[in-house]
PDB file of C-alpha atoms in Angstrom:
ATOM      1  CA  MET P 205       2.130 -32.516   1.588  1.00  0.00           C
ATOM      2  CA  ALA P 206       5.238 -30.533   2.528  1.00  0.00           C
ATOM      3  CA  LYS P 207       4.715 -27.728   5.002  1.00  0.00           C
ATOM      4  CA  PRO P 208       4.935 -24.316   3.290  1.00  0.00           C
ATOM      5  CA  VAL P 209       7.814 -21.976   4.020  1.00  0.00           C
ATOM      6  CA  LEU P 210       6.394 -18.649   5.232  1.00  0.00           C
ATOM      7  CA  TRP P 211       8.163 -15.309   5.096  1.00  0.00           C
ATOM      8  CA  VAL P 212       6.503 -12.517   7.073  1.00  0.00           C
ATOM      9  CA  VAL P 213       7.381  -9.253   5.303  1.00  0.00           C
ATOM     10  CA  ILE P 214       7.423  -6.217   7.602  1.00  0.00           C
ATOM     11  CA  PRO P 215       8.236  -2.708   6.294  1.00  0.00           C
ATOM     12  CA  CYS P 216       9.941  -0.498   8.859  1.00  0.00           C
ATOM     13  CA  TYR P 217      10.496   3.252   8.825  1.00  0.00           C
ATOM     14  CA  ASN P 218      11.770   4.939  11.999  1.00  0.00           C
ATOM     15  CA  GLU P 219      10.345   2.194  14.202  1.00  0.00           C
ATOM     16  CA  GLU P 220      12.977   2.054  16.942  1.00  0.00           C
ATOM     17  CA  GLN P 221      10.317   2.526  19.629  1.00  0.00           C
ATOM     18  CA  VAL P 222       7.855  -0.146  18.516  1.00  0.00           C
ATOM     19  CA  LEU P 223      10.114  -2.761  16.887  1.00  0.00           C
ATOM     20  CA  PRO P 224      11.567  -4.189  20.149  1.00  0.00           C
ATOM     21  CA  ILE P 225       7.976  -4.688  21.353  1.00  0.00           C
ATOM     22  CA  THR P 226       6.434  -6.316  18.296  1.00  0.00           C
ATOM     23  CA  ALA P 227       9.389  -8.365  17.019  1.00  0.00           C
ATOM     24  CA  PRO P 228       8.970 -11.006  19.783  1.00  0.00           C
ATOM     25  CA  TRP P 229       5.261 -11.205  18.900  1.00  0.00           C
ATOM     26  CA  PHE P 230       6.057 -12.101  15.297  1.00  0.00           C
ATOM     27  CA  LEU P 231       8.620 -14.671  16.430  1.00  0.00           C
ATOM     28  CA  LYS P 232       6.126 -16.258  18.829  1.00  0.00           C
ATOM     29  CA  LYS P 233       3.524 -16.460  16.054  1.00  0.00           C
ATOM     30  CA  ILE P 234       6.017 -18.158  13.715  1.00  0.00           C
ATOM     31  CA  GLN P 235       6.832 -20.651  16.464  1.00  0.00           C
ATOM     32  CA  GLU P 236       3.120 -21.320  17.140  1.00  0.00           C
ATOM     33  CA  LEU P 237       2.409 -21.964  13.459  1.00  0.00           C
ATOM     34  CA  THR P 238       5.448 -24.231  13.278  1.00  0.00           C
ATOM     35  CA  GLU P 239       4.412 -26.211  16.351  1.00  0.00           C
ATOM     36  CA  ALA P 240       0.909 -26.560  14.880  1.00  0.00           C
ATOM     37  CA  GLU P 241       2.624 -28.071  11.811  1.00  0.00           C
ATOM     38  CA  LYS P 242       1.072 -25.494   9.504  1.00  0.00           C
ATOM     39  CA  ILE P 243       4.363 -24.019   8.252  1.00  0.00           C
ATOM     40  CA  SER P 244       7.963 -25.155   7.828  1.00  0.00           C
ATOM     41  CA  ILE P 245      10.683 -24.655  10.429  1.00  0.00           C
ATOM     42  CA  ASN P 246      12.550 -22.720   7.725  1.00  0.00           C
ATOM     43  CA  SER P 247      10.036 -19.872   7.876  1.00  0.00           C
ATOM     44  CA  ARG P 248      11.437 -16.403   8.459  1.00  0.00           C
ATOM     45  CA  ILE P 249      10.558 -12.858   9.546  1.00  0.00           C
ATOM     46  CA  LEU P 250      11.876 -10.355   7.005  1.00  0.00           C
ATOM     47  CA  PHE P 251      12.211  -6.759   8.161  1.00  0.00           C
ATOM     48  CA  VAL P 252      12.560  -4.173   5.390  1.00  0.00           C
ATOM     49  CA  ASN P 253      14.299  -1.018   6.581  1.00  0.00           C
ATOM     50  CA  ASP P 254      12.939   1.807   4.447  1.00  0.00           C
ATOM     51  CA  GLY P 255      15.820   4.243   4.857  1.00  0.00           C
ATOM     52  CA  SER P 256      15.098   4.943   8.520  1.00  0.00           C
ATOM     53  CA  ALA P 257      16.842   7.908  10.137  1.00  0.00           C
ATOM     54  CA  ASP P 258      16.844   6.344  13.623  1.00  0.00           C
ATOM     55  CA  LYS P 259      18.267   3.052  14.961  1.00  0.00           C
ATOM     56  CA  THR P 260      15.788   0.781  13.185  1.00  0.00           C
ATOM     57  CA  TRP P 261      18.454  -0.942  11.062  1.00  0.00           C
ATOM     58  CA  GLU P 262      20.717  -1.483  14.064  1.00  0.00           C
ATOM     59  CA  ILE P 263      17.812  -3.124  15.909  1.00  0.00           C
ATOM     60  CA  ILE P 264      17.089  -5.375  12.918  1.00  0.00           C
ATOM     61  CA  ARG P 265      20.745  -6.432  12.771  1.00  0.00           C
ATOM     62  CA  ASP P 266      20.735  -7.191  16.498  1.00  0.00           C
ATOM     63  CA  LEU P 267      17.549  -9.253  16.146  1.00  0.00           C
ATOM     64  CA  ALA P 268      19.143 -11.232  13.305  1.00  0.00           C
ATOM     65  CA  ALA P 269      22.136 -11.876  15.576  1.00  0.00           C
ATOM     66  CA  GLN P 270      19.869 -13.223  18.311  1.00  0.00           C
ATOM     67  CA  ASP P 271      17.675 -15.609  16.331  1.00  0.00           C
ATOM     68  CA  GLU P 272      17.953 -17.137  12.855  1.00  0.00           C
ATOM     69  CA  HIS P 273      14.248 -16.556  12.226  1.00  0.00           C
ATOM     70  CA  TYR P 274      14.908 -12.820  12.023  1.00  0.00           C
ATOM     71  CA  ILE P 275      16.393 -11.527   8.776  1.00  0.00           C
ATOM     72  CA  GLY P 276      16.479  -8.072   7.248  1.00  0.00           C
ATOM     73  CA  ILE P 277      17.190  -5.995   4.184  1.00  0.00           C
ATOM     74  CA  CYS P 278      18.010  -2.308   4.073  1.00  0.00           C
ATOM     75  CA  GLN P 279      17.007   0.056   1.295  1.00  0.00           C
ATOM     76  CA  SER P 280      19.542   2.619   0.095  1.00  0.00           C
ATOM     77  CA  ARG P 281      17.124   5.435   0.941  1.00  0.00           C
ATOM     78  CA  ASN P 282      13.532   6.031   1.956  1.00  0.00           C
ATOM     79  CA  ARG P 283      11.242   5.129  -0.944  1.00  0.00           C
ATOM     80  CA  GLY P 284       7.868   4.875   0.758  1.00  0.00           C
ATOM     81  CA  HIS P 285       5.747   2.181   2.334  1.00  0.00           C
ATOM     82  CA  GLN P 286       4.507   0.593  -0.901  1.00  0.00           C
ATOM     83  CA  ASN P 287       8.000   0.300  -2.354  1.00  0.00           C
ATOM     84  CA  ALA P 288       9.281  -1.185   0.911  1.00  0.00           C
ATOM     85  CA  VAL P 289       6.556  -3.854   0.914  1.00  0.00           C
ATOM     86  CA  LEU P 290       7.262  -4.647  -2.736  1.00  0.00           C
ATOM     87  CA  ALA P 291      10.998  -4.916  -2.054  1.00  0.00           C
ATOM     88  CA  GLY P 292      10.333  -7.474   0.663  1.00  0.00           C
ATOM     89  CA  LEU P 293       7.908  -9.470  -1.483  1.00  0.00           C
ATOM     90  CA  MET P 294      10.307  -9.590  -4.418  1.00  0.00           C
ATOM     91  CA  GLU P 295      13.136 -10.626  -2.099  1.00  0.00           C
ATOM     92  CA  ALA P 296      10.984 -13.464  -0.754  1.00  0.00           C
ATOM     93  CA  LYS P 297       9.356 -14.754  -3.951  1.00  0.00           C
ATOM     94  CA  ASP P 298      12.103 -17.249  -4.819  1.00  0.00           C
ATOM     95  CA  LYS P 299      12.843 -18.326  -1.247  1.00  0.00           C
ATOM     96  CA  CYS P 300       9.475 -19.305   0.210  1.00  0.00           C
ATOM     97  CA  ASP P 301       6.049 -20.697  -0.589  1.00  0.00           C
ATOM     98  CA  ILE P 302       3.928 -17.936   0.947  1.00  0.00           C
ATOM     99  CA  THR P 303       4.380 -14.424   2.287  1.00  0.00           C
ATOM    100  CA  ILE P 304       2.330 -12.390   4.716  1.00  0.00           C
ATOM    101  CA  SER P 305       2.892  -8.633   4.649  1.00  0.00           C
ATOM    102  CA  ILE P 306       2.054  -6.721   7.813  1.00  0.00           C
ATOM    103  CA  ASP P 307       3.051  -3.422   9.443  1.00  0.00           C
ATOM    104  CA  CYS P 308       5.286  -3.553  12.495  1.00  0.00           C
ATOM    105  CA  ASP P 309       3.257  -1.158  14.672  1.00  0.00           C
ATOM    106  CA  GLY P 310       1.149  -3.902  16.281  1.00  0.00           C
ATOM    107  CA  GLN P 311      -2.179  -2.580  15.013  1.00  0.00           C
ATOM    108  CA  ASP P 312      -2.972  -5.526  12.744  1.00  0.00           C
ATOM    109  CA  ASP P 313      -4.018  -8.666  14.622  1.00  0.00           C
ATOM    110  CA  ILE P 314      -1.234 -11.220  14.082  1.00  0.00           C
ATOM    111  CA  ASN P 315      -3.589 -14.034  15.146  1.00  0.00           C
ATOM    112  CA  ALA P 316      -5.361 -13.577  11.813  1.00  0.00           C
ATOM    113  CA  MET P 317      -2.274 -15.219  10.277  1.00  0.00           C
ATOM    114  CA  ASP P 318      -3.560 -18.613  11.459  1.00  0.00           C
ATOM    115  CA  ARG P 319      -6.716 -18.260   9.390  1.00  0.00           C
ATOM    116  CA  MET P 320      -4.739 -16.903   6.434  1.00  0.00           C
ATOM    117  CA  VAL P 321      -2.498 -19.959   6.412  1.00  0.00           C
ATOM    118  CA  ASP P 322      -5.550 -22.224   6.771  1.00  0.00           C
ATOM    119  CA  GLU P 323      -7.077 -20.610   3.684  1.00  0.00           C
ATOM    120  CA  TYR P 324      -3.847 -21.189   1.777  1.00  0.00           C
ATOM    121  CA  LEU P 325      -3.740 -24.835   2.832  1.00  0.00           C
ATOM    122  CA  ASN P 326      -7.288 -25.113   1.471  1.00  0.00           C
ATOM    123  CA  GLY P 327      -6.115 -23.940  -1.960  1.00  0.00           C
ATOM    124  CA  VAL P 328      -6.444 -20.143  -1.791  1.00  0.00           C
ATOM    125  CA  GLU P 329      -3.583 -18.156  -3.358  1.00  0.00           C
ATOM    126  CA  ILE P 330      -4.324 -14.681  -1.936  1.00  0.00           C
ATOM    127  CA  VAL P 331      -5.873 -13.909   1.437  1.00  0.00           C
ATOM    128  CA  TYR P 332      -6.787 -10.307   2.256  1.00  0.00           C
ATOM    129  CA  GLY P 333      -6.862  -9.067   5.823  1.00  0.00           C
ATOM    130  CA  VAL P 334      -9.968  -6.894   6.129  1.00  0.00           C
ATOM    131  CA  ARG P 335     -10.878  -4.679   9.067  1.00  0.00           C
ATOM    132  CA  ALA P 336     -14.119  -5.852  10.684  1.00  0.00           C
ATOM    133  CA  LYS P 337     -15.035  -2.358  11.895  1.00  0.00           C
ATOM    134  CA  ARG P 338     -13.632   1.136  12.344  1.00  0.00           C
ATOM    135  CA  ASP P 339     -15.205   2.031  15.677  1.00  0.00           C
ATOM    136  CA  LYS P 340     -11.860   3.213  17.098  1.00  0.00           C
ATOM    137  CA  ASP P 341     -11.316   5.709  14.289  1.00  0.00           C
ATOM    138  CA  SER P 342     -12.493   9.294  14.502  1.00  0.00           C
ATOM    139  CA  PHE P 343     -15.566  10.166  12.460  1.00  0.00           C
ATOM    140  CA  PHE P 344     -13.425  12.110   9.985  1.00  0.00           C
ATOM    141  CA  LYS P 345     -10.943   9.279   9.449  1.00  0.00           C
ATOM    142  CA  ARG P 346     -13.697   6.662   9.183  1.00  0.00           C
ATOM    143  CA  PHE P 347     -15.673   8.786   6.731  1.00  0.00           C
ATOM    144  CA  THR P 348     -12.672   9.591   4.531  1.00  0.00           C
ATOM    145  CA  ALA P 349     -11.279   6.036   4.603  1.00  0.00           C
ATOM    146  CA  GLU P 350     -14.539   4.336   3.685  1.00  0.00           C
ATOM    147  CA  GLY P 351     -15.268   7.068   1.166  1.00  0.00           C
ATOM    148  CA  PHE P 352     -11.891   6.392  -0.445  1.00  0.00           C
ATOM    149  CA  TYR P 353     -12.690   2.727  -1.108  1.00  0.00           C
ATOM    150  CA  LYS P 354     -16.123   3.579  -2.478  1.00  0.00           C
ATOM    151  CA  PHE P 355     -14.685   6.333  -4.659  1.00  0.00           C
ATOM    152  CA  MET P 356     -12.003   3.962  -5.982  1.00  0.00           C
ATOM    153  CA  LYS P 357     -14.680   1.437  -6.912  1.00  0.00           C
ATOM    154  CA  PHE P 358     -16.737   4.165  -8.599  1.00  0.00           C
ATOM    155  CA  LEU P 359     -13.714   5.080 -10.706  1.00  0.00           C
ATOM    156  CA  GLY P 360     -13.281   1.481 -11.829  1.00  0.00           C
ATOM    157  CA  ALA P 361     -10.310   0.482  -9.652  1.00  0.00           C
ATOM    158  CA  GLU P 362     -10.516  -3.050  -8.237  1.00  0.00           C
ATOM    159  CA  VAL P 363      -9.776  -2.798  -4.529  1.00  0.00           C
ATOM    160  CA  VAL P 364     -10.920  -4.825  -1.516  1.00  0.00           C
ATOM    161  CA  PHE P 365     -13.058  -2.746   0.851  1.00  0.00           C
ATOM    162  CA  ASN P 366     -11.335  -1.883   4.163  1.00  0.00           C
ATOM    163  CA  HIS P 367      -8.182  -3.780   3.174  1.00  0.00           C
ATOM    164  CA  ALA P 368      -4.780  -2.137   3.602  1.00  0.00           C
ATOM    165  CA  ASP P 369      -1.554  -4.125   3.138  1.00  0.00           C
ATOM    166  CA  TYR P 370      -2.110  -7.057   5.491  1.00  0.00           C
ATOM    167  CA  ARG P 371      -2.333 -10.029   3.142  1.00  0.00           C
ATOM    168  CA  LEU P 372      -1.072 -13.503   2.336  1.00  0.00           C
ATOM    169  CA  ILE P 373       0.284 -14.064  -1.170  1.00  0.00           C
ATOM    170  CA  SER P 374       1.576 -17.340  -2.578  1.00  0.00           C
ATOM    171  CA  ALA P 375       4.923 -17.552  -4.367  1.00  0.00           C
ATOM    172  CA  ARG P 376       3.123 -18.359  -7.623  1.00  0.00           C
ATOM    173  CA  VAL P 377       1.179 -15.100  -7.438  1.00  0.00           C
ATOM    174  CA  LEU P 378       4.364 -13.196  -6.581  1.00  0.00           C
ATOM    175  CA  GLN P 379       6.029 -14.498  -9.727  1.00  0.00           C
ATOM    176  CA  HIS P 380       3.260 -12.927 -11.774  1.00  0.00           C
ATOM    177  CA  LEU P 381       3.204  -9.753  -9.647  1.00  0.00           C
ATOM    178  CA  ALA P 382       6.875  -9.327 -10.581  1.00  0.00           C
ATOM    179  CA  ASP P 383       5.741  -8.825 -14.194  1.00  0.00           C
ATOM    180  CA  PHE P 384       3.975  -5.601 -13.162  1.00  0.00           C
ATOM    181  CA  GLU P 385       6.759  -3.127 -13.816  1.00  0.00           C
ATOM    182  CA  GLU P 386       5.098   0.222 -13.115  1.00  0.00           C
ATOM    183  CA  VAL P 387       6.999   2.734 -11.013  1.00  0.00           C
ATOM    184  CA  ASN P 388       3.858   4.195  -9.419  1.00  0.00           C
ATOM    185  CA  ILE P 389       3.026   1.396  -7.017  1.00  0.00           C
ATOM    186  CA  PHE P 390      -0.336   0.842  -5.347  1.00  0.00           C
ATOM    187  CA  LEU P 391      -0.351  -2.751  -4.135  1.00  0.00           C
ATOM    188  CA  ARG P 392      -3.950  -2.654  -2.882  1.00  0.00           C
ATOM    189  CA  GLY P 393      -5.015  -2.356  -6.496  1.00  0.00           C
ATOM    190  CA  MET P 394      -2.197  -4.276  -8.200  1.00  0.00           C
ATOM    191  CA  VAL P 395      -2.607  -7.554  -6.305  1.00  0.00           C
ATOM    192  CA  PRO P 396      -6.287  -8.043  -7.274  1.00  0.00           C
ATOM    193  CA  LEU P 397      -5.287  -7.494 -10.915  1.00  0.00           C
ATOM    194  CA  VAL P 398      -3.078 -10.597 -10.795  1.00  0.00           C
ATOM    195  CA  GLY P 399      -6.133 -12.775 -10.273  1.00  0.00           C
ATOM    196  CA  PHE P 400      -6.110 -16.341  -8.844  1.00  0.00           C
ATOM    197  CA  GLN P 401      -8.405 -17.633  -6.117  1.00  0.00           C
ATOM    198  CA  SER P 402      -8.709 -15.249  -3.175  1.00  0.00           C
ATOM    199  CA  ALA P 403     -10.426 -15.030   0.193  1.00  0.00           C
ATOM    200  CA  THR P 404     -10.798 -12.509   3.017  1.00  0.00           C
ATOM    201  CA  VAL P 405     -10.147 -12.765   6.734  1.00  0.00           C
ATOM    202  CA  THR P 406     -11.642 -10.159   9.064  1.00  0.00           C
ATOM    203  CA  TYR P 407      -9.925  -8.862  12.176  1.00  0.00           C
ATOM    204  CA  ASP P 408     -10.114  -6.023  14.681  1.00  0.00           C
ATOM    205  CA  ARG P 409      -7.423  -3.360  14.472  1.00  0.00           C
ATOM    206  CA  ALA P 410      -5.832  -2.086  17.671  1.00  0.00           C
ATOM    207  CA  GLU P 411      -4.178   1.213  18.567  1.00  0.00           C
ATOM    208  CA  ARG P 412      -0.552   1.790  17.657  1.00  0.00           C
ATOM    209  CA  LEU P 413       1.673   0.502  20.476  1.00  0.00           C
ATOM    210  CA  ALA P 414       4.376   3.180  20.353  1.00  0.00           C
ATOM    211  CA  GLY P 415       5.766   5.936  18.187  1.00  0.00           C
ATOM    212  CA  LYS P 416       3.839   8.070  15.736  1.00  0.00           C
ATOM    213  CA  SER P 417       1.898   7.129  12.639  1.00  0.00           C
ATOM    214  CA  HIS P 418       3.842   7.666   9.429  1.00  0.00           C
ATOM    215  CA  TYR P 419       0.634   8.183   7.474  1.00  0.00           C
ATOM    216  CA  PRO P 420      -0.834  11.602   8.332  1.00  0.00           C
ATOM    217  CA  LEU P 421      -3.738  12.999   6.333  1.00  0.00           C
ATOM    218  CA  ARG P 422      -1.414  14.510   3.723  1.00  0.00           C
ATOM    219  CA  LYS P 423       0.212  11.151   2.943  1.00  0.00           C
ATOM    220  CA  MET P 424      -3.130   9.351   2.998  1.00  0.00           C
ATOM    221  CA  LEU P 425      -4.512  11.763   0.410  1.00  0.00           C
ATOM    222  CA  ALA P 426      -1.365  11.365  -1.696  1.00  0.00           C
ATOM    223  CA  LEU P 427      -1.700   7.574  -1.515  1.00  0.00           C
ATOM    224  CA  ALA P 428      -5.358   7.765  -2.496  1.00  0.00           C
ATOM    225  CA  PHE P 429      -4.656  10.050  -5.439  1.00  0.00           C
ATOM    226  CA  ASN P 430      -1.755   7.867  -6.541  1.00  0.00           C
ATOM    227  CA  GLY P 431      -3.992   4.806  -6.398  1.00  0.00           C
ATOM    228  CA  ILE P 432      -6.715   6.445  -8.452  1.00  0.00           C
ATOM    229  CA  THR P 433      -4.400   7.734 -11.168  1.00  0.00           C
ATOM    230  CA  SER P 434      -2.377   4.505 -11.238  1.00  0.00           C
ATOM    231  CA  LEU P 435      -5.334   2.166 -11.648  1.00  0.00           C
ATOM    232  CA  SER P 436      -7.978   4.099 -13.528  1.00  0.00           C
ATOM    233  CA  VAL P 437      -8.302   6.547 -16.425  1.00  0.00           C
ATOM    234  CA  LYS P 438     -11.908   7.286 -15.551  1.00  0.00           C
ATOM    235  CA  PRO P 439     -11.050  10.796 -14.250  1.00  0.00           C
ATOM    236  CA  ILE P 440     -10.065  11.676 -17.817  1.00  0.00           C
ATOM    237  CA  SER P 441     -13.395  10.298 -19.046  1.00  0.00           C
ATOM    238  CA  LEU P 442     -15.181  12.405 -16.421  1.00  0.00           C
ATOM    239  CA  ILE P 443     -13.339  15.494 -17.647  1.00  0.00           C
ATOM    240  CA  THR P 444     -14.527  14.729 -21.168  1.00  0.00           C
ATOM    241  CA  SER P 445     -18.096  14.255 -19.914  1.00  0.00           C
ATOM    242  CA  PHE P 446     -17.975  17.545 -17.996  1.00  0.00           C
ATOM    243  CA  GLY P 447     -16.605  19.255 -21.089  1.00  0.00           C
ATOM    244  CA  ILE P 448     -19.408  17.928 -23.274  1.00  0.00           C
ATOM    245  CA  GLY P 449     -22.014  18.807 -20.656  1.00  0.00           C
ATOM    246  CA  PHE P 450     -20.829  22.399 -20.253  1.00  0.00           C
ATOM    247  CA  SER P 451     -20.504  22.767 -24.026  1.00  0.00           C
ATOM    248  CA  VAL P 452     -24.138  21.753 -24.469  1.00  0.00           C
ATOM    249  CA  VAL P 453     -25.251  24.129 -21.709  1.00  0.00           C
ATOM    250  CA  GLY P 454     -23.087  26.882 -23.222  1.00  0.00           C
ATOM    251  CA  LEU P 455     -24.604  26.349 -26.658  1.00  0.00           C
ATOM    252  CA  ILE P 456     -28.125  26.580 -25.240  1.00  0.00           C
ATOM    253  CA  LEU P 457     -27.260  29.763 -23.336  1.00  0.00           C
ATOM    254  CA  MET P 458     -25.640  31.234 -26.438  1.00  0.00           C
ATOM    255  CA  ILE P 459     -28.805  30.630 -28.490  1.00  0.00           C
ATOM    256  CA  TRP P 460     -30.877  32.079 -25.660  1.00  0.00           C
ATOM    257  CA  ALA P 461     -28.619  35.160 -25.509  1.00  0.00           C
ATOM    258  CA  VAL P 462     -28.879  35.711 -29.281  1.00  0.00           C
ATOM    259  CA  ILE P 463     -32.672  35.466 -29.128  1.00  0.00           C
ATOM    260  CA  ARG P 464     -32.797  37.921 -26.224  1.00  0.00           C
ATOM    261  CA  ALA P 465     -30.518  40.289 -28.121  1.00  0.00           C
ATOM    262  CA  ILE P 466     -32.736  40.168 -31.219  1.00  0.00           C
ATOM    263  CA  MET P 467     -35.761  40.894 -29.066  1.00  0.00           C
ATOM    264  CA  GLY P 468     -33.936  43.816 -27.469  1.00  0.00           C
ATOM    265  CA  GLN P 469     -34.250  42.407 -23.959  1.00  0.00           C
ATOM    266  CA  THR P 470     -30.564  42.219 -23.042  1.00  0.00           C
ATOM    267  CA  VAL P 471     -29.304  43.759 -19.787  1.00  0.00           C
ATOM    268  CA  VAL P 472     -25.829  44.146 -18.391  1.00  0.00           C
ATOM    269  CA  GLY P 473     -25.086  41.112 -16.197  1.00  0.00           C
ATOM    270  CA  TRP P 474     -21.683  41.718 -14.678  1.00  0.00           C
ATOM    271  CA  ALA P 475     -22.131  39.459 -11.599  1.00  0.00           C
ATOM    272  CA  SER P 476     -23.443  36.495 -13.558  1.00  0.00           C
ATOM    273  CA  THR P 477     -20.659  36.854 -16.120  1.00  0.00           C
ATOM    274  CA  ILE P 478     -17.964  36.878 -13.429  1.00  0.00           C
ATOM    275  CA  CYS P 479     -19.508  33.809 -11.736  1.00  0.00           C
ATOM    276  CA  ILE P 480     -19.553  31.869 -14.993  1.00  0.00           C
ATOM    277  CA  ILE P 481     -15.956  32.837 -15.812  1.00  0.00           C
ATOM    278  CA  CYS P 482     -14.733  31.815 -12.327  1.00  0.00           C
ATOM    279  CA  LEU P 483     -16.630  28.525 -12.450  1.00  0.00           C
ATOM    280  CA  LEU P 484     -15.370  27.552 -15.884  1.00  0.00           C
ATOM    281  CA  GLY P 485     -11.865  28.798 -15.062  1.00  0.00           C
ATOM    282  CA  GLY P 486     -11.745  26.634 -11.929  1.00  0.00           C
ATOM    283  CA  ILE P 487     -13.009  23.579 -13.799  1.00  0.00           C
ATOM    284  CA  GLN P 488     -10.407  24.125 -16.517  1.00  0.00           C
ATOM    285  CA  LEU P 489      -7.556  24.419 -14.010  1.00  0.00           C
ATOM    286  CA  ILE P 490      -8.658  21.261 -12.184  1.00  0.00           C
ATOM    287  CA  SER P 491      -8.946  19.423 -15.493  1.00  0.00           C
ATOM    288  CA  ILE P 492      -5.499  20.564 -16.577  1.00  0.00           C
ATOM    289  CA  GLY P 493      -4.118  19.474 -13.190  1.00  0.00           C
ATOM    290  CA  ILE P 494      -5.597  15.978 -13.502  1.00  0.00           C
ATOM    291  CA  LEU P 495      -4.279  15.631 -17.041  1.00  0.00           C
ATOM    292  CA  GLY P 496      -0.898  16.868 -15.809  1.00  0.00           C
ATOM    293  CA  GLN P 497      -0.818  14.124 -13.159  1.00  0.00           C
ATOM    294  CA  TYR P 498      -1.313  11.464 -15.813  1.00  0.00           C
ATOM    295  CA  ILE P 499       1.309  13.024 -18.061  1.00  0.00           C
ATOM    296  CA  GLY P 500       3.732  13.221 -15.128  1.00  0.00           C
ATOM    297  CA  LYS P 501       3.176   9.560 -14.259  1.00  0.00           C
ATOM    298  CA  THR P 502       3.730   8.593 -17.886  1.00  0.00           C
ATOM    299  CA  TYR P 503       6.980  10.588 -17.824  1.00  0.00           C
ATOM    300  CA  LEU P 504       8.178   8.761 -14.708  1.00  0.00           C
ATOM    301  CA  GLU P 505       7.233   5.364 -16.126  1.00  0.00           C
ATOM    302  CA  THR P 506       9.260   5.955 -19.291  1.00  0.00           C
ATOM    303  CA  LYS P 507      12.417   6.503 -17.227  1.00  0.00           C
ATOM    304  CA  HIS P 508      12.335   2.875 -15.983  1.00  0.00           C
ATOM    305  CA  ARG P 509      14.040   3.826 -12.739  1.00  0.00           C
ATOM    306  CA  PRO P 510      14.406   1.084 -10.115  1.00  0.00           C
ATOM    307  CA  ARG P 511      11.555   0.942  -7.641  1.00  0.00           C
ATOM    308  CA  TYR P 512      13.903   0.057  -4.803  1.00  0.00           C
ATOM    309  CA  ILE P 513      17.624  -0.515  -4.218  1.00  0.00           C
ATOM    310  CA  ILE P 514      18.823  -2.921  -1.528  1.00  0.00           C
ATOM    311  CA  SER P 515      22.002  -1.673   0.127  1.00  0.00           C
ATOM    312  CA  ALA P 516      22.441  -4.466   2.698  1.00  0.00           C
ATOM    313  CA  ARG P 517      21.127  -7.874   3.707  1.00  0.00           C
ATOM    314  CA  THR P 518      21.693  -9.468   7.081  1.00  0.00           C
ATOM    315  CA  TRP P 519      22.824 -12.711   5.427  1.00  0.00           C
ATOM    316  CA  GLU P 520      25.511 -11.145   3.204  1.00  0.00           C
ATOM    317  CA  LYS P 521      29.232 -11.368   3.904  1.00  0.00           C
ATOM    318  CA  GLU P 522      29.757  -8.056   5.701  1.00  0.00           C
ATOM    319  CA  GLU P 523      26.568  -8.530   7.681  1.00  0.00           C
ATOM    320  CA  ARG P 524      27.488 -12.096   8.664  1.00  0.00           C
ATOM    321  CA  LYS P 525      30.678 -10.742  10.199  1.00  0.00           C
ATOM    322  CA  TYR P 526      28.617  -8.264  12.217  1.00  0.00           C
ATOM    323  CA  LEU P 527      26.322 -11.067  13.399  1.00  0.00           C
ATOM    324  CA  GLU P 528      29.259 -13.303  14.313  1.00  0.00           C
ATOM    325  CA  ASP P 529      30.848 -10.480  16.317  1.00  0.00           C
ATOM    326  CA  ASN P 530      27.582  -9.926  18.177  1.00  0.00           C
ATOM    327  CA  ASN P 531      27.188 -13.645  18.889  1.00  0.00           C
ATOM    328  CA  SER P 532      30.716 -14.040  20.220  1.00  0.00           C
TER     329      SER P 532
END
């Protein structure tokens, strides 16, 4: 059996501090897997520059000039982590047998790649990297993160618990993933929808080596909301259920009020009236907002805008000249 060609896909956004540290780690891991005869010598490390405002792209170009295992693509502008990962996967799907996507901050254990490749060699098409524990997270982050996965499952979205974007995907699965053309991308939910045999590999997550996290609470909440509205319409069903429930309660209260009025037992209830109006008004505004999110996503999908645009590749003509100049 021929050794599989592996492309490690690494999204990068303003990573000039951490990239020089972790890039040699990825290269060493590729070399170890090659020496163990698990992957082909033609395997590569693909950095995806997501419109960085610092020297990330210059570092990627320099790495490509130093070693042929390093290659890179540059997006025309910042389009977000999910789009950057997808751009790398789509770039790799026709050039390799398997991909492993991983962040470049050094938090995900690269030694888990050995077990991922072993699973693939045993016939598995998708291998999810799953965090073994969250003991290094704050209580708030652990509570919100685990609550997110449980909430997603409750809403009917198929996601792997405690899995982010560290995963192995075969080229065959990528070919089918390419048929998913939605603009609102949430890979944690899209990949399981493709199907095929899958497995999980657990690992311990470390602290970020350098730089700052590009996923503060605001972006995490946006990602969670995007995932929910991209993968499930259950929120709309919940709105309908709430509407029916309150309508039934309202009907009962209306009959009760009429009976009280006939019996002459009505009293002025200003406070209770205001509370009911505020409650129902808030529920209506939230419901309209949720419906608006779905309508907005539908509007964006109908535009069929590109999910990413590649402005440069390290192996193209103008980039080859840069590499040759740096090697001379």
